[in-house]
């Protein structure tokens, strides 16, 4: 007799809210959101200062991320009637409540960078989802294992 399957996880704990929870996690777990929120932890910043502080973010992605964060109530956007116009972004209380989690994720990524880089390098040698076989541990260019892998 087969045993009943056990289903678990956060979506099972709150089934009526699971879609909304996934949407929120998608937003707050996004790399650009994490970097914008952690960058704003020191205080309000202008758009150009935010962009200069976050390496690799495009103008389009920064604009899109800021709009989503403002819509969700995590940041405020203040426009000043000056010439040239000045706009500043700042975390709300809700946004600041996310800082501990964001800081923990950034710290974890920094602490495990070397280990993950090593795993990626090893994965390039063996391929994703395949373990090393005895034949594949030979030096490169020798034996049938190398020839069969090059045909993949």
Short mmCIF file of N, CA and C in Angstrom, two decimals:
data_model
loop_
_atom_site.label_atom_id
_atom_site.label_comp_id
_atom_site.label_asym_id
_atom_site.label_seq_id
_atom_site.Cartn_x
_atom_site.Cartn_y
_atom_site.Cartn_z
N UNK A 1 0.83 -1.17 0.00
CA UNK A 1 0.00 0.00 0.00
C UNK A 1 0.88 1.25 0.00
N UNK A 2 0.64 2.16 -0.89
CA UNK A 2 1.44 3.37 -1.01
C UNK A 2 1.04 4.36 0.09
N UNK A 3 2.05 5.04 0.61
CA UNK A 3 1.77 6.03 1.65
C UNK A 3 1.33 7.35 1.01
N UNK A 4 0.58 8.11 1.75
CA UNK A 4 0.10 9.39 1.24
C UNK A 4 1.27 10.36 1.09
N UNK A 5 1.21 11.14 0.04
CA UNK A 5 2.26 12.11 -0.22
C UNK A 5 2.12 13.28 0.76
N UNK A 6 3.24 13.69 1.32
CA UNK A 6 3.25 14.81 2.26
C UNK A 6 3.66 16.07 1.51
N UNK A 7 2.81 17.05 1.51
CA UNK A 7 3.08 18.31 0.84
C UNK A 7 3.35 19.36 1.90
N UNK A 8 4.41 20.14 1.70
CA UNK A 8 4.77 21.15 2.69
C UNK A 8 5.24 22.42 1.99
N UNK A 9 5.63 23.38 2.76
CA UNK A 9 6.16 24.63 2.22
C UNK A 9 5.25 25.80 2.54
N UNK A 10 5.75 27.01 2.30
CA UNK A 10 4.99 28.20 2.66
C UNK A 10 3.67 28.33 1.90
N UNK A 11 3.62 27.86 0.66
CA UNK A 11 2.37 27.98 -0.10
C UNK A 11 1.29 27.06 0.46
N UNK A 12 1.67 26.01 1.16
CA UNK A 12 0.70 25.12 1.79
C UNK A 12 0.20 25.70 3.11
N UNK A 13 1.06 26.50 3.76
CA UNK A 13 0.68 27.09 5.04
C UNK A 13 -0.40 28.16 4.87
N UNK A 14 -0.36 28.86 3.75
CA UNK A 14 -1.33 29.92 3.47
C UNK A 14 -1.90 29.73 2.06
N UNK A 15 -2.64 28.65 1.82
CA UNK A 15 -3.07 28.35 0.45
C UNK A 15 -3.92 29.44 -0.20
N UNK A 16 -4.73 30.13 0.59
CA UNK A 16 -5.58 31.17 0.00
C UNK A 16 -4.77 32.40 -0.43
N UNK A 17 -3.57 32.56 0.12
CA UNK A 17 -2.72 33.71 -0.20
C UNK A 17 -1.49 33.32 -1.03
N UNK A 18 -1.41 32.08 -1.48
CA UNK A 18 -0.17 31.60 -2.09
C UNK A 18 0.23 32.39 -3.33
N UNK A 19 -0.72 32.78 -4.16
CA UNK A 19 -0.38 33.54 -5.36
C UNK A 19 0.21 34.90 -4.98
N UNK A 20 -0.43 35.58 -4.05
CA UNK A 20 0.06 36.89 -3.62
C UNK A 20 1.43 36.76 -2.96
N UNK A 21 1.62 35.74 -2.15
CA UNK A 21 2.90 35.52 -1.48
C UNK A 21 4.00 35.30 -2.51
N UNK A 22 3.73 34.51 -3.53
CA UNK A 22 4.72 34.29 -4.59
C UNK A 22 5.07 35.60 -5.30
N UNK A 23 4.07 36.44 -5.55
CA UNK A 23 4.32 37.73 -6.20
C UNK A 23 5.20 38.63 -5.33
N UNK A 24 4.91 38.67 -4.04
CA UNK A 24 5.71 39.50 -3.13
C UNK A 24 7.14 38.96 -3.04
N UNK A 25 7.28 37.65 -2.93
CA UNK A 25 8.62 37.05 -2.87
C UNK A 25 9.39 37.31 -4.16
N UNK A 26 8.69 37.28 -5.28
CA UNK A 26 9.33 37.59 -6.55
C UNK A 26 9.88 39.01 -6.53
N UNK A 27 9.13 39.94 -5.98
CA UNK A 27 9.56 41.34 -5.91
C UNK A 27 10.71 41.52 -4.94
N UNK A 28 10.56 41.04 -3.70
CA UNK A 28 11.59 41.32 -2.69
C UNK A 28 12.83 40.44 -2.85
N UNK A 29 12.69 39.34 -3.60
CA UNK A 29 13.84 38.46 -3.83
C UNK A 29 14.60 38.79 -5.09
N UNK A 30 14.11 39.74 -5.87
CA UNK A 30 14.76 40.16 -7.10
C UNK A 30 16.11 40.80 -6.78
N UNK A 31 17.13 40.50 -7.57
CA UNK A 31 18.47 41.02 -7.27
C UNK A 31 18.51 42.55 -7.25
N UNK A 32 17.78 43.19 -8.17
CA UNK A 32 17.81 44.65 -8.19
C UNK A 32 17.09 45.23 -6.99
N UNK A 33 16.00 44.61 -6.56
CA UNK A 33 15.30 45.08 -5.36
C UNK A 33 16.21 44.97 -4.15
N UNK A 34 16.88 43.86 -4.00
CA UNK A 34 17.79 43.67 -2.87
C UNK A 34 18.86 44.75 -2.87
N UNK A 35 19.43 45.03 -4.03
CA UNK A 35 20.49 46.03 -4.10
C UNK A 35 19.97 47.45 -3.90
N UNK A 36 18.80 47.77 -4.43
CA UNK A 36 18.23 49.10 -4.23
C UNK A 36 17.89 49.31 -2.76
N UNK A 37 17.22 48.34 -2.15
CA UNK A 37 16.83 48.47 -0.74
C UNK A 37 18.07 48.60 0.14
N UNK A 38 19.08 47.77 -0.09
CA UNK A 38 20.28 47.85 0.75
C UNK A 38 21.04 49.16 0.50
N UNK A 39 21.02 49.68 -0.72
CA UNK A 39 21.67 50.95 -1.01
C UNK A 39 20.96 52.10 -0.33
N UNK A 40 19.63 52.04 -0.27
CA UNK A 40 18.86 53.11 0.37
C UNK A 40 18.88 53.02 1.90
N UNK A 41 19.50 52.00 2.45
CA UNK A 41 19.52 51.84 3.91
C UNK A 41 20.25 53.00 4.60
N UNK A 42 21.16 53.66 3.90
CA UNK A 42 21.92 54.77 4.49
C UNK A 42 21.15 56.09 4.46
N UNK A 43 20.04 56.12 3.71
CA UNK A 43 19.25 57.35 3.64
C UNK A 43 18.80 57.62 2.21
N UNK A 44 18.14 58.75 2.02
CA UNK A 44 17.58 59.07 0.71
C UNK A 44 18.70 59.36 -0.29
N UNK A 45 18.41 59.00 -1.55
CA UNK A 45 19.37 59.23 -2.63
C UNK A 45 18.65 59.69 -3.88
N UNK A 46 19.36 60.46 -4.68
CA UNK A 46 18.85 60.86 -5.98
C UNK A 46 19.00 59.70 -6.94
N UNK A 47 18.23 59.74 -8.02
CA UNK A 47 18.25 58.68 -9.03
C UNK A 47 19.67 58.42 -9.53
N UNK A 48 20.38 59.48 -9.91
CA UNK A 48 21.73 59.31 -10.47
C UNK A 48 22.69 58.71 -9.44
N UNK A 49 22.52 59.05 -8.17
CA UNK A 49 23.37 58.47 -7.12
C UNK A 49 23.06 56.99 -6.92
N UNK A 50 21.78 56.64 -7.01
CA UNK A 50 21.40 55.23 -6.92
C UNK A 50 22.03 54.44 -8.06
N UNK A 51 21.90 54.98 -9.28
CA UNK A 51 22.44 54.28 -10.44
C UNK A 51 23.96 54.12 -10.34
N UNK A 52 24.64 55.15 -9.87
CA UNK A 52 26.09 55.08 -9.73
C UNK A 52 26.50 54.09 -8.62
N UNK A 53 25.63 53.89 -7.64
CA UNK A 53 25.95 53.02 -6.50
C UNK A 53 25.70 51.54 -6.78
N UNK A 54 24.91 51.24 -7.81
CA UNK A 54 24.55 49.85 -8.10
C UNK A 54 25.18 49.43 -9.42
N UNK A 55 26.30 48.78 -9.33
CA UNK A 55 27.04 48.38 -10.53
C UNK A 55 26.20 47.45 -11.40
N UNK A 56 26.18 47.74 -12.69
CA UNK A 56 25.53 46.86 -13.65
C UNK A 56 24.06 47.10 -13.89
N UNK A 57 23.43 47.98 -13.13
CA UNK A 57 21.99 48.20 -13.34
C UNK A 57 21.79 49.20 -14.47
N UNK A 58 20.90 48.86 -15.38
CA UNK A 58 20.61 49.77 -16.49
C UNK A 58 19.60 50.82 -16.03
N UNK A 59 19.50 51.89 -16.80
CA UNK A 59 18.53 52.94 -16.48
C UNK A 59 17.12 52.36 -16.49
N UNK A 60 16.83 51.51 -17.46
CA UNK A 60 15.51 50.90 -17.57
C UNK A 60 15.19 50.05 -16.35
N UNK A 61 16.14 49.20 -15.92
CA UNK A 61 15.89 48.32 -14.78
C UNK A 61 15.76 49.11 -13.48
N UNK A 62 16.55 50.16 -13.33
CA UNK A 62 16.44 50.98 -12.12
C UNK A 62 15.09 51.66 -12.07
N UNK A 63 14.67 52.24 -13.18
CA UNK A 63 13.37 52.91 -13.24
C UNK A 63 12.25 51.93 -12.93
N UNK A 64 12.30 50.76 -13.55
CA UNK A 64 11.26 49.75 -13.34
C UNK A 64 11.24 49.27 -11.89
N UNK A 65 12.40 49.02 -11.33
CA UNK A 65 12.49 48.56 -9.94
C UNK A 65 11.97 49.62 -8.98
N UNK A 66 12.34 50.87 -9.20
CA UNK A 66 11.87 51.95 -8.33
C UNK A 66 10.36 52.10 -8.41
N UNK A 67 9.78 51.98 -9.60
CA UNK A 67 8.32 52.07 -9.74
C UNK A 67 7.62 50.96 -8.99
N UNK A 68 8.15 49.74 -9.08
CA UNK A 68 7.54 48.61 -8.37
C UNK A 68 7.66 48.77 -6.86
N UNK A 69 8.81 49.22 -6.40
CA UNK A 69 9.01 49.41 -4.97
C UNK A 69 8.11 50.52 -4.42
N UNK A 70 7.92 51.57 -5.21
CA UNK A 70 7.02 52.64 -4.79
C UNK A 70 5.58 52.15 -4.77
N UNK A 71 5.17 51.40 -5.78
CA UNK A 71 3.81 50.86 -5.84
C UNK A 71 3.52 49.96 -4.64
N UNK A 72 4.52 49.17 -4.22
CA UNK A 72 4.34 48.26 -3.09
C UNK A 72 4.51 48.94 -1.74
N UNK A 73 4.87 50.23 -1.75
CA UNK A 73 4.99 50.98 -0.50
C UNK A 73 6.30 50.78 0.22
N UNK A 74 7.34 50.30 -0.48
CA UNK A 74 8.63 50.07 0.16
C UNK A 74 9.54 51.30 0.10
N UNK A 75 9.28 52.18 -0.87
CA UNK A 75 10.04 53.43 -0.97
C UNK A 75 9.09 54.58 -1.25
N UNK A 76 9.58 55.78 -0.98
CA UNK A 76 8.84 56.98 -1.39
C UNK A 76 9.69 57.72 -2.41
N UNK A 77 9.00 58.42 -3.28
CA UNK A 77 9.64 59.25 -4.31
C UNK A 77 9.21 60.68 -4.03
N UNK A 78 10.20 61.56 -3.83
CA UNK A 78 9.90 62.96 -3.57
C UNK A 78 10.51 63.79 -4.68
N UNK A 79 9.65 64.53 -5.39
CA UNK A 79 10.10 65.42 -6.46
C UNK A 79 10.12 66.84 -5.93
N UNK A 80 11.22 67.55 -6.15
CA UNK A 80 11.37 68.92 -5.71
C UNK A 80 11.23 69.85 -6.92
N UNK A 81 10.50 70.94 -6.73
CA UNK A 81 10.27 71.90 -7.81
C UNK A 81 11.48 72.81 -7.93
N UNK A 82 12.52 72.30 -8.56
CA UNK A 82 13.76 73.04 -8.76
C UNK A 82 14.15 72.94 -10.23
N UNK A 83 15.08 73.77 -10.63
CA UNK A 83 15.64 73.68 -11.97
C UNK A 83 17.12 73.42 -11.82
N UNK A 84 17.64 72.30 -12.29
CA UNK A 84 16.91 71.18 -12.87
C UNK A 84 16.12 70.43 -11.79
N UNK A 85 15.10 69.67 -12.23
CA UNK A 85 14.28 68.93 -11.26
C UNK A 85 15.13 67.96 -10.44
N UNK A 86 14.76 67.81 -9.19
CA UNK A 86 15.47 66.89 -8.30
C UNK A 86 14.45 65.90 -7.74
N UNK A 87 14.79 64.62 -7.81
CA UNK A 87 13.93 63.56 -7.28
C UNK A 87 14.78 62.71 -6.34
N UNK A 88 14.25 62.42 -5.17
CA UNK A 88 14.95 61.57 -4.20
C UNK A 88 14.08 60.38 -3.83
N UNK A 89 14.74 59.29 -3.54
CA UNK A 89 14.07 58.05 -3.14
C UNK A 89 14.53 57.69 -1.73
N UNK A 90 13.58 57.20 -0.94
CA UNK A 90 13.87 56.86 0.45
C UNK A 90 13.02 55.66 0.86
N UNK A 91 13.57 54.84 1.75
CA UNK A 91 12.81 53.69 2.26
C UNK A 91 11.68 54.18 3.17
N UNK A 92 10.55 53.51 3.09
CA UNK A 92 9.46 53.74 4.03
C UNK A 92 9.70 52.86 5.25
N UNK A 93 8.83 52.95 6.25
CA UNK A 93 8.94 52.06 7.41
C UNK A 93 8.83 50.61 6.95
N UNK A 94 7.93 50.35 6.01
CA UNK A 94 7.79 48.98 5.48
C UNK A 94 9.08 48.54 4.80
N UNK A 95 9.68 49.41 4.01
CA UNK A 95 10.95 49.10 3.35
C UNK A 95 12.07 48.85 4.34
N UNK A 96 12.11 49.67 5.41
CA UNK A 96 13.14 49.47 6.44
C UNK A 96 12.94 48.15 7.18
N UNK A 97 11.69 47.70 7.27
CA UNK A 97 11.44 46.42 7.95
C UNK A 97 12.01 45.25 7.16
N UNK A 98 12.33 45.48 5.90
CA UNK A 98 12.90 44.45 5.03
C UNK A 98 14.43 44.41 5.12
N UNK A 99 15.02 45.42 5.74
CA UNK A 99 16.48 45.55 5.74
C UNK A 99 17.22 44.37 6.37
N UNK A 100 16.73 43.84 7.47
CA UNK A 100 17.42 42.71 8.11
C UNK A 100 17.51 41.52 7.16
N UNK A 101 16.41 41.22 6.48
CA UNK A 101 16.40 40.08 5.55
C UNK A 101 17.32 40.35 4.36
N UNK A 102 17.26 41.56 3.82
CA UNK A 102 18.08 41.92 2.67
C UNK A 102 19.56 41.89 3.04
N UNK A 103 19.89 42.46 4.18
CA UNK A 103 21.28 42.47 4.64
C UNK A 103 21.79 41.05 4.86
N UNK A 104 20.94 40.20 5.40
CA UNK A 104 21.32 38.80 5.61
C UNK A 104 21.59 38.10 4.27
N UNK A 105 20.75 38.35 3.27
CA UNK A 105 20.96 37.72 1.96
C UNK A 105 22.24 38.22 1.30
N UNK A 106 22.49 39.52 1.36
CA UNK A 106 23.71 40.07 0.78
C UNK A 106 24.93 39.52 1.51
N UNK A 107 24.87 39.46 2.83
CA UNK A 107 25.97 38.90 3.62
C UNK A 107 26.22 37.44 3.30
N UNK A 108 25.14 36.68 3.15
CA UNK A 108 25.28 35.27 2.81
C UNK A 108 25.96 35.11 1.46
N UNK A 109 25.54 35.91 0.47
CA UNK A 109 26.13 35.84 -0.87
C UNK A 109 27.63 36.17 -0.81
N UNK A 110 27.99 37.18 -0.03
CA UNK A 110 29.40 37.56 0.09
C UNK A 110 30.20 36.47 0.81
N UNK A 111 29.63 35.90 1.87
CA UNK A 111 30.33 34.88 2.65
C UNK A 111 30.55 33.59 1.87
N UNK A 112 29.65 33.27 0.97
CA UNK A 112 29.73 32.00 0.25
C UNK A 112 30.16 32.16 -1.21
N UNK A 113 30.61 33.35 -1.57
CA UNK A 113 31.02 33.63 -2.95
C UNK A 113 32.06 32.63 -3.45
N UNK A 114 33.12 32.42 -2.68
CA UNK A 114 34.20 31.51 -3.09
C UNK A 114 33.72 30.08 -3.27
N UNK A 115 32.91 29.61 -2.36
CA UNK A 115 32.39 28.25 -2.44
C UNK A 115 31.50 28.07 -3.67
N UNK A 116 30.66 29.04 -3.93
CA UNK A 116 29.76 28.95 -5.08
C UNK A 116 30.56 29.03 -6.37
N UNK A 117 31.56 29.91 -6.42
CA UNK A 117 32.42 30.01 -7.61
C UNK A 117 33.11 28.68 -7.87
N UNK A 118 33.59 28.04 -6.82
CA UNK A 118 34.22 26.72 -6.97
C UNK A 118 33.24 25.67 -7.48
N UNK A 119 32.01 25.69 -6.95
CA UNK A 119 30.99 24.74 -7.41
C UNK A 119 30.64 24.97 -8.87
N UNK A 120 30.58 26.23 -9.28
CA UNK A 120 30.28 26.54 -10.69
C UNK A 120 31.39 26.02 -11.60
N UNK A 121 32.63 26.23 -11.17
CA UNK A 121 33.77 25.76 -11.97
C UNK A 121 33.75 24.23 -12.08
N UNK A 122 33.45 23.56 -10.97
CA UNK A 122 33.37 22.10 -10.99
C UNK A 122 32.22 21.62 -11.86
N UNK A 123 31.12 22.34 -11.83
CA UNK A 123 29.96 21.97 -12.64
C UNK A 123 30.26 22.09 -14.13
N UNK A 124 31.07 23.07 -14.50
CA UNK A 124 31.45 23.21 -15.90
C UNK A 124 32.24 22.01 -16.39
N UNK A 125 32.97 21.38 -15.49
CA UNK A 125 33.76 20.20 -15.86
C UNK A 125 32.89 18.95 -15.97
N UNK A 126 31.93 18.81 -15.08
CA UNK A 126 31.13 17.58 -15.05
C UNK A 126 29.80 17.73 -15.76
N UNK A 127 29.32 18.94 -15.89
CA UNK A 127 28.00 19.17 -16.47
C UNK A 127 26.96 19.22 -15.37
N UNK A 128 25.95 20.01 -15.59
CA UNK A 128 24.89 20.16 -14.60
C UNK A 128 24.08 18.88 -14.55
N UNK A 129 23.86 18.38 -13.34
CA UNK A 129 23.01 17.21 -13.16
C UNK A 129 23.71 15.88 -13.35
N UNK A 130 24.98 15.89 -13.65
CA UNK A 130 25.72 14.63 -13.80
C UNK A 130 26.85 14.58 -12.80
N UNK A 131 27.00 13.47 -12.16
CA UNK A 131 28.13 13.29 -11.26
C UNK A 131 29.34 12.81 -12.05
N UNK A 132 30.51 12.99 -11.51
CA UNK A 132 31.71 12.51 -12.18
C UNK A 132 31.73 10.99 -12.16
N UNK A 133 32.12 10.41 -13.25
CA UNK A 133 32.34 8.97 -13.30
C UNK A 133 33.83 8.72 -13.22
N UNK A 134 34.22 7.50 -12.99
CA UNK A 134 35.63 7.17 -12.88
C UNK A 134 36.38 7.54 -14.16
N UNK A 135 35.76 7.34 -15.31
CA UNK A 135 36.42 7.66 -16.58
C UNK A 135 36.60 9.15 -16.75
N UNK A 136 35.69 9.96 -16.25
CA UNK A 136 35.75 11.40 -16.44
C UNK A 136 36.79 12.06 -15.55
N UNK A 137 37.33 11.33 -14.58
CA UNK A 137 38.31 11.93 -13.68
C UNK A 137 39.71 11.88 -14.28
N UNK A 138 39.88 11.22 -15.42
CA UNK A 138 41.19 11.22 -16.08
C UNK A 138 41.53 12.60 -16.58
N UNK A 139 42.76 12.81 -16.89
CA UNK A 139 43.17 14.13 -17.37
C UNK A 139 42.51 14.43 -18.71
N UNK A 140 42.28 15.70 -19.00
CA UNK A 140 41.59 16.10 -20.23
C UNK A 140 42.30 15.59 -21.48
N UNK A 141 41.48 15.16 -22.43
CA UNK A 141 42.01 14.72 -23.72
C UNK A 141 42.40 13.26 -23.77
N UNK A 142 42.17 12.51 -22.67
CA UNK A 142 42.55 11.10 -22.69
C UNK A 142 41.32 10.23 -22.52
N UNK A 143 41.30 9.14 -23.22
CA UNK A 143 40.25 8.14 -23.01
C UNK A 143 38.92 8.47 -23.65
N UNK A 144 38.03 7.48 -23.65
CA UNK A 144 36.74 7.61 -24.31
C UNK A 144 35.78 8.59 -23.62
N UNK A 145 35.96 8.82 -22.33
CA UNK A 145 35.03 9.72 -21.63
C UNK A 145 35.09 11.12 -22.20
N UNK A 146 36.29 11.58 -22.53
CA UNK A 146 36.45 12.91 -23.08
C UNK A 146 35.81 13.01 -24.46
N UNK A 147 36.03 11.95 -25.27
CA UNK A 147 35.46 11.97 -26.61
C UNK A 147 33.94 11.95 -26.56
N UNK A 148 33.34 11.17 -25.67
CA UNK A 148 31.88 11.11 -25.62
C UNK A 148 31.28 12.41 -25.08
N UNK A 149 31.97 13.06 -24.17
CA UNK A 149 31.47 14.33 -23.67
C UNK A 149 31.52 15.42 -24.73
N UNK A 150 32.51 15.39 -25.59
CA UNK A 150 32.63 16.44 -26.59
C UNK A 150 31.54 16.33 -27.64
N UNK A 151 30.88 15.18 -27.74
CA UNK A 151 29.78 15.02 -28.69
C UNK A 151 28.46 15.53 -28.13
N UNK A 152 28.38 15.83 -26.86
CA UNK A 152 27.13 16.26 -26.25
C UNK A 152 26.74 17.65 -26.64
#
